[in-house]
JSON list of C-alpha atoms in Angstrom, two decimals:
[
{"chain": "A", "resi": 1255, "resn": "UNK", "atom": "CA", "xyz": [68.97, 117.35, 156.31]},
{"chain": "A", "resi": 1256, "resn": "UNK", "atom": "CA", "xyz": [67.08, 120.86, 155.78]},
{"chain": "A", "resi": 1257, "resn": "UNK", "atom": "CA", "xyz": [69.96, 122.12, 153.36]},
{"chain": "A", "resi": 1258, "resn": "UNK", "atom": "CA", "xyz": [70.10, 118.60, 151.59]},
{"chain": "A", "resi": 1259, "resn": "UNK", "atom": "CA", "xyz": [66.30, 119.11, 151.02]},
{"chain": "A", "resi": 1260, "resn": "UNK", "atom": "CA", "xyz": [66.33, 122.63, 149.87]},
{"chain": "A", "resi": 1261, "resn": "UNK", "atom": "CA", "xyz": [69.44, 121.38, 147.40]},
{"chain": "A", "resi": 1262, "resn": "UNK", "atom": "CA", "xyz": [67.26, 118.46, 146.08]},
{"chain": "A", "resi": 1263, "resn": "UNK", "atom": "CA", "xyz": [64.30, 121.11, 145.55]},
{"chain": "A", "resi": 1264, "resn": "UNK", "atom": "CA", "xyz": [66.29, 124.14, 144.08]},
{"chain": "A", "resi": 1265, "resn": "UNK", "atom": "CA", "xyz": [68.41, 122.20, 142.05]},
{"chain": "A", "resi": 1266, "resn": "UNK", "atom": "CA", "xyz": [70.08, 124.40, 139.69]},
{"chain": "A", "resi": 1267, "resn": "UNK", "atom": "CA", "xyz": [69.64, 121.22, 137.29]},
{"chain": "A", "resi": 1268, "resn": "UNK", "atom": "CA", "xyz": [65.93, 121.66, 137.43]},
{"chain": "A", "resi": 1269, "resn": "UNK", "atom": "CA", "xyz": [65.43, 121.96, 133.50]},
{"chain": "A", "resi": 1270, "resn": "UNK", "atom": "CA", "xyz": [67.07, 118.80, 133.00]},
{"chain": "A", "resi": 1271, "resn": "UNK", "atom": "CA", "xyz": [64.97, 116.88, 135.41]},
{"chain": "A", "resi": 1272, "resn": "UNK", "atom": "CA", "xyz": [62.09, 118.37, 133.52]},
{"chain": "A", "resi": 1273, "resn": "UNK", "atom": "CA", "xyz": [63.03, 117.52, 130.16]},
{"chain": "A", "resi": 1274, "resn": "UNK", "atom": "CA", "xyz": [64.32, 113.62, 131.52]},
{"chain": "A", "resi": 1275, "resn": "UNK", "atom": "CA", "xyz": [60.47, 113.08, 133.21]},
{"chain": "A", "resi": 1276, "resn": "UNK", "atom": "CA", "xyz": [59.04, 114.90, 130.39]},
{"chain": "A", "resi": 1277, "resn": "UNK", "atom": "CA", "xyz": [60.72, 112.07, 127.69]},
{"chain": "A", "resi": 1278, "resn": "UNK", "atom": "CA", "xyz": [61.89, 109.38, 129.94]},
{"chain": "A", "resi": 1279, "resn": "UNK", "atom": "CA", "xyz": [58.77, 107.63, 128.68]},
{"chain": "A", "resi": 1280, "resn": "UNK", "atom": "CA", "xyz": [60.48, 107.00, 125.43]},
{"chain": "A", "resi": 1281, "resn": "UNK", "atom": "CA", "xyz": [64.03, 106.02, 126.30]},
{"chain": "A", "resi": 1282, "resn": "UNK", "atom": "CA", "xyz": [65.13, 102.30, 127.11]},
{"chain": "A", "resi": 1283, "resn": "UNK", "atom": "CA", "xyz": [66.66, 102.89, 130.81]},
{"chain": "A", "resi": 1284, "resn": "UNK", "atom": "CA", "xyz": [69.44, 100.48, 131.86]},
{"chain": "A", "resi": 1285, "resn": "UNK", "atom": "CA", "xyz": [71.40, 101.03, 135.03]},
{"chain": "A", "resi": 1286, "resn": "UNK", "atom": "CA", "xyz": [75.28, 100.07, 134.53]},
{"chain": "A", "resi": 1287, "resn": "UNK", "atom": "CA", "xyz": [77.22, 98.36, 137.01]},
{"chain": "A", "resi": 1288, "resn": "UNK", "atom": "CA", "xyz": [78.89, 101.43, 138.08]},
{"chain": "A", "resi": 1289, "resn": "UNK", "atom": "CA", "xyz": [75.33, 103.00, 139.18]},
{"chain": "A", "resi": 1290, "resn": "UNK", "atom": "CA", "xyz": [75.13, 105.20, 135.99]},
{"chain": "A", "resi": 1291, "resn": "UNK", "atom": "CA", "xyz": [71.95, 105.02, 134.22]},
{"chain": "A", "resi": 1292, "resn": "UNK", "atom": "CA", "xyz": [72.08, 104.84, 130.02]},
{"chain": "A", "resi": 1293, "resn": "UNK", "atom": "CA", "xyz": [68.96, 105.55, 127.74]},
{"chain": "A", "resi": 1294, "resn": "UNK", "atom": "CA", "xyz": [67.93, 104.95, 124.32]},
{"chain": "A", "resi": 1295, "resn": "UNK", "atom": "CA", "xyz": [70.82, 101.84, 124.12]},
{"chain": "A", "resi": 1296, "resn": "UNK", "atom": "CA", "xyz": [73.32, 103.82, 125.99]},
{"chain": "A", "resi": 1297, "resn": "UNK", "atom": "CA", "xyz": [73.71, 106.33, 123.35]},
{"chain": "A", "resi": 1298, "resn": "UNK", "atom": "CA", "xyz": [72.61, 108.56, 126.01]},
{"chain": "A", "resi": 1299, "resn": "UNK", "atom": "CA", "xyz": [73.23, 108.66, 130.02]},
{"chain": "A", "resi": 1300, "resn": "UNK", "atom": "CA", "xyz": [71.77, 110.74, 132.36]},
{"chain": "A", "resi": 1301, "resn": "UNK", "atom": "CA", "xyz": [73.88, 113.52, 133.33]},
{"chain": "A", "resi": 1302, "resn": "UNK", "atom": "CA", "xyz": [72.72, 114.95, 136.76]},
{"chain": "A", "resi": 1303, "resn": "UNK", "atom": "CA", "xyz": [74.67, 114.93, 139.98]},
{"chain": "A", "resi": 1304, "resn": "UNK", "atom": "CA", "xyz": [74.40, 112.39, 142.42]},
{"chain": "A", "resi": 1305, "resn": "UNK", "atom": "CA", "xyz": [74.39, 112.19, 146.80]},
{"chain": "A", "resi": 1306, "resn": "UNK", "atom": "CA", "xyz": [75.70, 110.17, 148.56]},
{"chain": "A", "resi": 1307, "resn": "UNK", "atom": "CA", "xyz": [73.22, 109.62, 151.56]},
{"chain": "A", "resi": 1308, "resn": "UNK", "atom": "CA", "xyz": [75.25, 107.70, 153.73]},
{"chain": "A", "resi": 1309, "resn": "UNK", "atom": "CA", "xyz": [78.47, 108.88, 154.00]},
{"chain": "A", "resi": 1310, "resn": "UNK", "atom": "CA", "xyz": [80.72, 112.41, 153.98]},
{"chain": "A", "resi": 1311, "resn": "UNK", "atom": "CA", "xyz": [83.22, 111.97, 151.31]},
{"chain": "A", "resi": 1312, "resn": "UNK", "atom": "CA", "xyz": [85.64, 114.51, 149.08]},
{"chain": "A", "resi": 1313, "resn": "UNK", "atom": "CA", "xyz": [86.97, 114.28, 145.45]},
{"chain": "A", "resi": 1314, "resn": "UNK", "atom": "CA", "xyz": [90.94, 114.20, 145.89]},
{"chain": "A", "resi": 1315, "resn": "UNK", "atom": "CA", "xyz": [92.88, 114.06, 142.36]},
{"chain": "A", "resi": 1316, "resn": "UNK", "atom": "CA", "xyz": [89.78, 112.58, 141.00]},
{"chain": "A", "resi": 1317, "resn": "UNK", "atom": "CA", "xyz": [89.33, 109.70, 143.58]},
{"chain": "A", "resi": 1318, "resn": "UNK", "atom": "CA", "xyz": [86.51, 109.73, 146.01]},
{"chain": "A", "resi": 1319, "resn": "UNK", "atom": "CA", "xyz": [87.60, 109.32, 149.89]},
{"chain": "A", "resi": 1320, "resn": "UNK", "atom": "CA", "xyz": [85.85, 108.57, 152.74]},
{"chain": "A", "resi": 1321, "resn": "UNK", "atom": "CA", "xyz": [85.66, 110.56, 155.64]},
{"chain": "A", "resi": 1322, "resn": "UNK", "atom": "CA", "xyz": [83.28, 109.28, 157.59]},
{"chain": "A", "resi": 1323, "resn": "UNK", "atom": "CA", "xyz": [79.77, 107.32, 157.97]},
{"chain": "A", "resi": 1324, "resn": "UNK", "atom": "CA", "xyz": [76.67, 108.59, 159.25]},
{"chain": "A", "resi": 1325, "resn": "UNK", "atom": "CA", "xyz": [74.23, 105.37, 159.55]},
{"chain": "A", "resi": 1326, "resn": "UNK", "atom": "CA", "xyz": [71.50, 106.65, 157.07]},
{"chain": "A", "resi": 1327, "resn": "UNK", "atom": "CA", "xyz": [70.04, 103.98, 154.98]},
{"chain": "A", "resi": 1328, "resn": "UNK", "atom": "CA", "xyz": [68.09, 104.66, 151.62]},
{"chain": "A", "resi": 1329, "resn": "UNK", "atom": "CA", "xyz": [65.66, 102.50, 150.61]},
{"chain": "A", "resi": 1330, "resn": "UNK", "atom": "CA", "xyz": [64.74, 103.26, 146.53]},
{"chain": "A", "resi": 1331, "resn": "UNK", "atom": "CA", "xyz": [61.74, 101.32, 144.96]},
{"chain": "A", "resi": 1332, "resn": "UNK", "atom": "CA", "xyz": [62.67, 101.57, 140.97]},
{"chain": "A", "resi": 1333, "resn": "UNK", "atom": "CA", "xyz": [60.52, 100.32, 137.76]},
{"chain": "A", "resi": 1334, "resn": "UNK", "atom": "CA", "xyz": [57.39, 102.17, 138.41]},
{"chain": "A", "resi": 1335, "resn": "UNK", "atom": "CA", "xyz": [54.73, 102.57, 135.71]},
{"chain": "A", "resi": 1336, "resn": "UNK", "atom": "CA", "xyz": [53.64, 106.00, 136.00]},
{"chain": "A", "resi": 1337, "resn": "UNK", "atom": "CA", "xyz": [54.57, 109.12, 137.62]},
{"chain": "A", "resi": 1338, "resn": "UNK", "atom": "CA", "xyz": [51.10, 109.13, 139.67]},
{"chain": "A", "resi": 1339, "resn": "UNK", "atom": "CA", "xyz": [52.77, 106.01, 141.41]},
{"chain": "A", "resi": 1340, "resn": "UNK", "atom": "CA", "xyz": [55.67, 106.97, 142.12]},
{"chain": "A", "resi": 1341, "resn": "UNK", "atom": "CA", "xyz": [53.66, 110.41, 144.16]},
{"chain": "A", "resi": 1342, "resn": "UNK", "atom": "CA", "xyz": [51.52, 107.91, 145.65]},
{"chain": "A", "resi": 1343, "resn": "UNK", "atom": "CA", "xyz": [54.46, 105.35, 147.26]},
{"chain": "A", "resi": 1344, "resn": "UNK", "atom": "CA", "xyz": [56.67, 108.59, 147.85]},
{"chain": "A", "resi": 1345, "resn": "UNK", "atom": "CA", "xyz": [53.44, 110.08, 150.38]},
{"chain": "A", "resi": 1346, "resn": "UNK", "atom": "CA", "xyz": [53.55, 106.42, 151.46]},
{"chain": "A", "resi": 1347, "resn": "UNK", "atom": "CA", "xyz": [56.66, 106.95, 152.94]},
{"chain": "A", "resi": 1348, "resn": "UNK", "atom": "CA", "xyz": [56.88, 110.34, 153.91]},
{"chain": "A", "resi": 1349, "resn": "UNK", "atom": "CA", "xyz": [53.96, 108.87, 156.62]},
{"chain": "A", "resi": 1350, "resn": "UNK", "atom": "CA", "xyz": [56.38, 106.41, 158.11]},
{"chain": "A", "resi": 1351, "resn": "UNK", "atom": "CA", "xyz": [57.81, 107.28, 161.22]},
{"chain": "A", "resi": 1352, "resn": "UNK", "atom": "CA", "xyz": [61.00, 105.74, 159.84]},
{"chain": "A", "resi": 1353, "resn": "UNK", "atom": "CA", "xyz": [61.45, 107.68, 157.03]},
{"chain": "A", "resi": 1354, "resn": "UNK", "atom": "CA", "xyz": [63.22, 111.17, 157.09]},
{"chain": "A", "resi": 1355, "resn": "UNK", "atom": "CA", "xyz": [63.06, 112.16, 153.74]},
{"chain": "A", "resi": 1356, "resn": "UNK", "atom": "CA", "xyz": [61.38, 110.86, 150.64]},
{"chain": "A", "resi": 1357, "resn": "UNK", "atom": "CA", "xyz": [61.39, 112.47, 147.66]},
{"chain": "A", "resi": 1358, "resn": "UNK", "atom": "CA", "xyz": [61.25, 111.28, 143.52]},
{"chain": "A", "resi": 1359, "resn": "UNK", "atom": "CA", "xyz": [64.45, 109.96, 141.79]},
{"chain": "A", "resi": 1360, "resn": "UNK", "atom": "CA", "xyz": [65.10, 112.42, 138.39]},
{"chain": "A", "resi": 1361, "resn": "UNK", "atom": "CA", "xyz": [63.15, 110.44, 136.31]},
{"chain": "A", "resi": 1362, "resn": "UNK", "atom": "CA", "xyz": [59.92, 110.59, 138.18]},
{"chain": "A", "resi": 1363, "resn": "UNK", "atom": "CA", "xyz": [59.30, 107.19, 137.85]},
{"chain": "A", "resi": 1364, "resn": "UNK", "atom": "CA", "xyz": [61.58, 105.89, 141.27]},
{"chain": "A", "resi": 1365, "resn": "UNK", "atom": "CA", "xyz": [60.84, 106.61, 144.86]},
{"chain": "A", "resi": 1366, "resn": "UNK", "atom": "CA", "xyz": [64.30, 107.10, 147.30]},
{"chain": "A", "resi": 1367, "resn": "UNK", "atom": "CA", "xyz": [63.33, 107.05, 150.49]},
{"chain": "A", "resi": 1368, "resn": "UNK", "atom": "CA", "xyz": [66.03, 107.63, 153.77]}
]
């Protein structure tokens, strides 16, 4: 969990975070069925890789397998109004005795929380 936290805070995608929190404000978010989210009526998505919390899987000729599960659950609370929110239900969680990671989905406006 220590490396997945120091890839989720070094991300070499940092400057896009940055510029999605900085204008996500103005875009018209929808999530698509297949877990993508599209802005600005999907003439845009948002590009930045994704983890998969609960389970270990490889990309083999462009098909994602399995290899095996690892029990974590993530709990993500979506549609929040302002950034300041999002901090305050993130430290919410990081208090639980539950809860081994929390951190702020890309657009600063979500909470995942495992």
């Amino acid at each position: 969990m220590s490396e997945l936290a120091e890839i989720i805070r070094e991300n070499p995608e940092k400057k896009k975070v940055f510029n999605l929190r900085l204008n996500y404000q103005f875009y018209k978010p929808q999530r698509m069925p297949d877990g993508q989210i599209t802005l600005d009526d999907q003439q845009h998505t948002v590009n930045l890789p994704r983890i998969l919390f609960a389970a270990e899987c490889i990309n083999y000729k462009e098909i994602q397998k399995g290899l095996k599960y690892n029990g974590l659950v993530i709990v993500e609370v979506n549609g929040l109004k302002t950034y300041e929110d999002a901090v305050n239900i993130r430290n919410q969680a990081a208090r639980m005795d539950e809860t081994v990671m929390a951190f702020l989905g890309a657009s600063g406006m979500s909470v995942p929380s495992i």
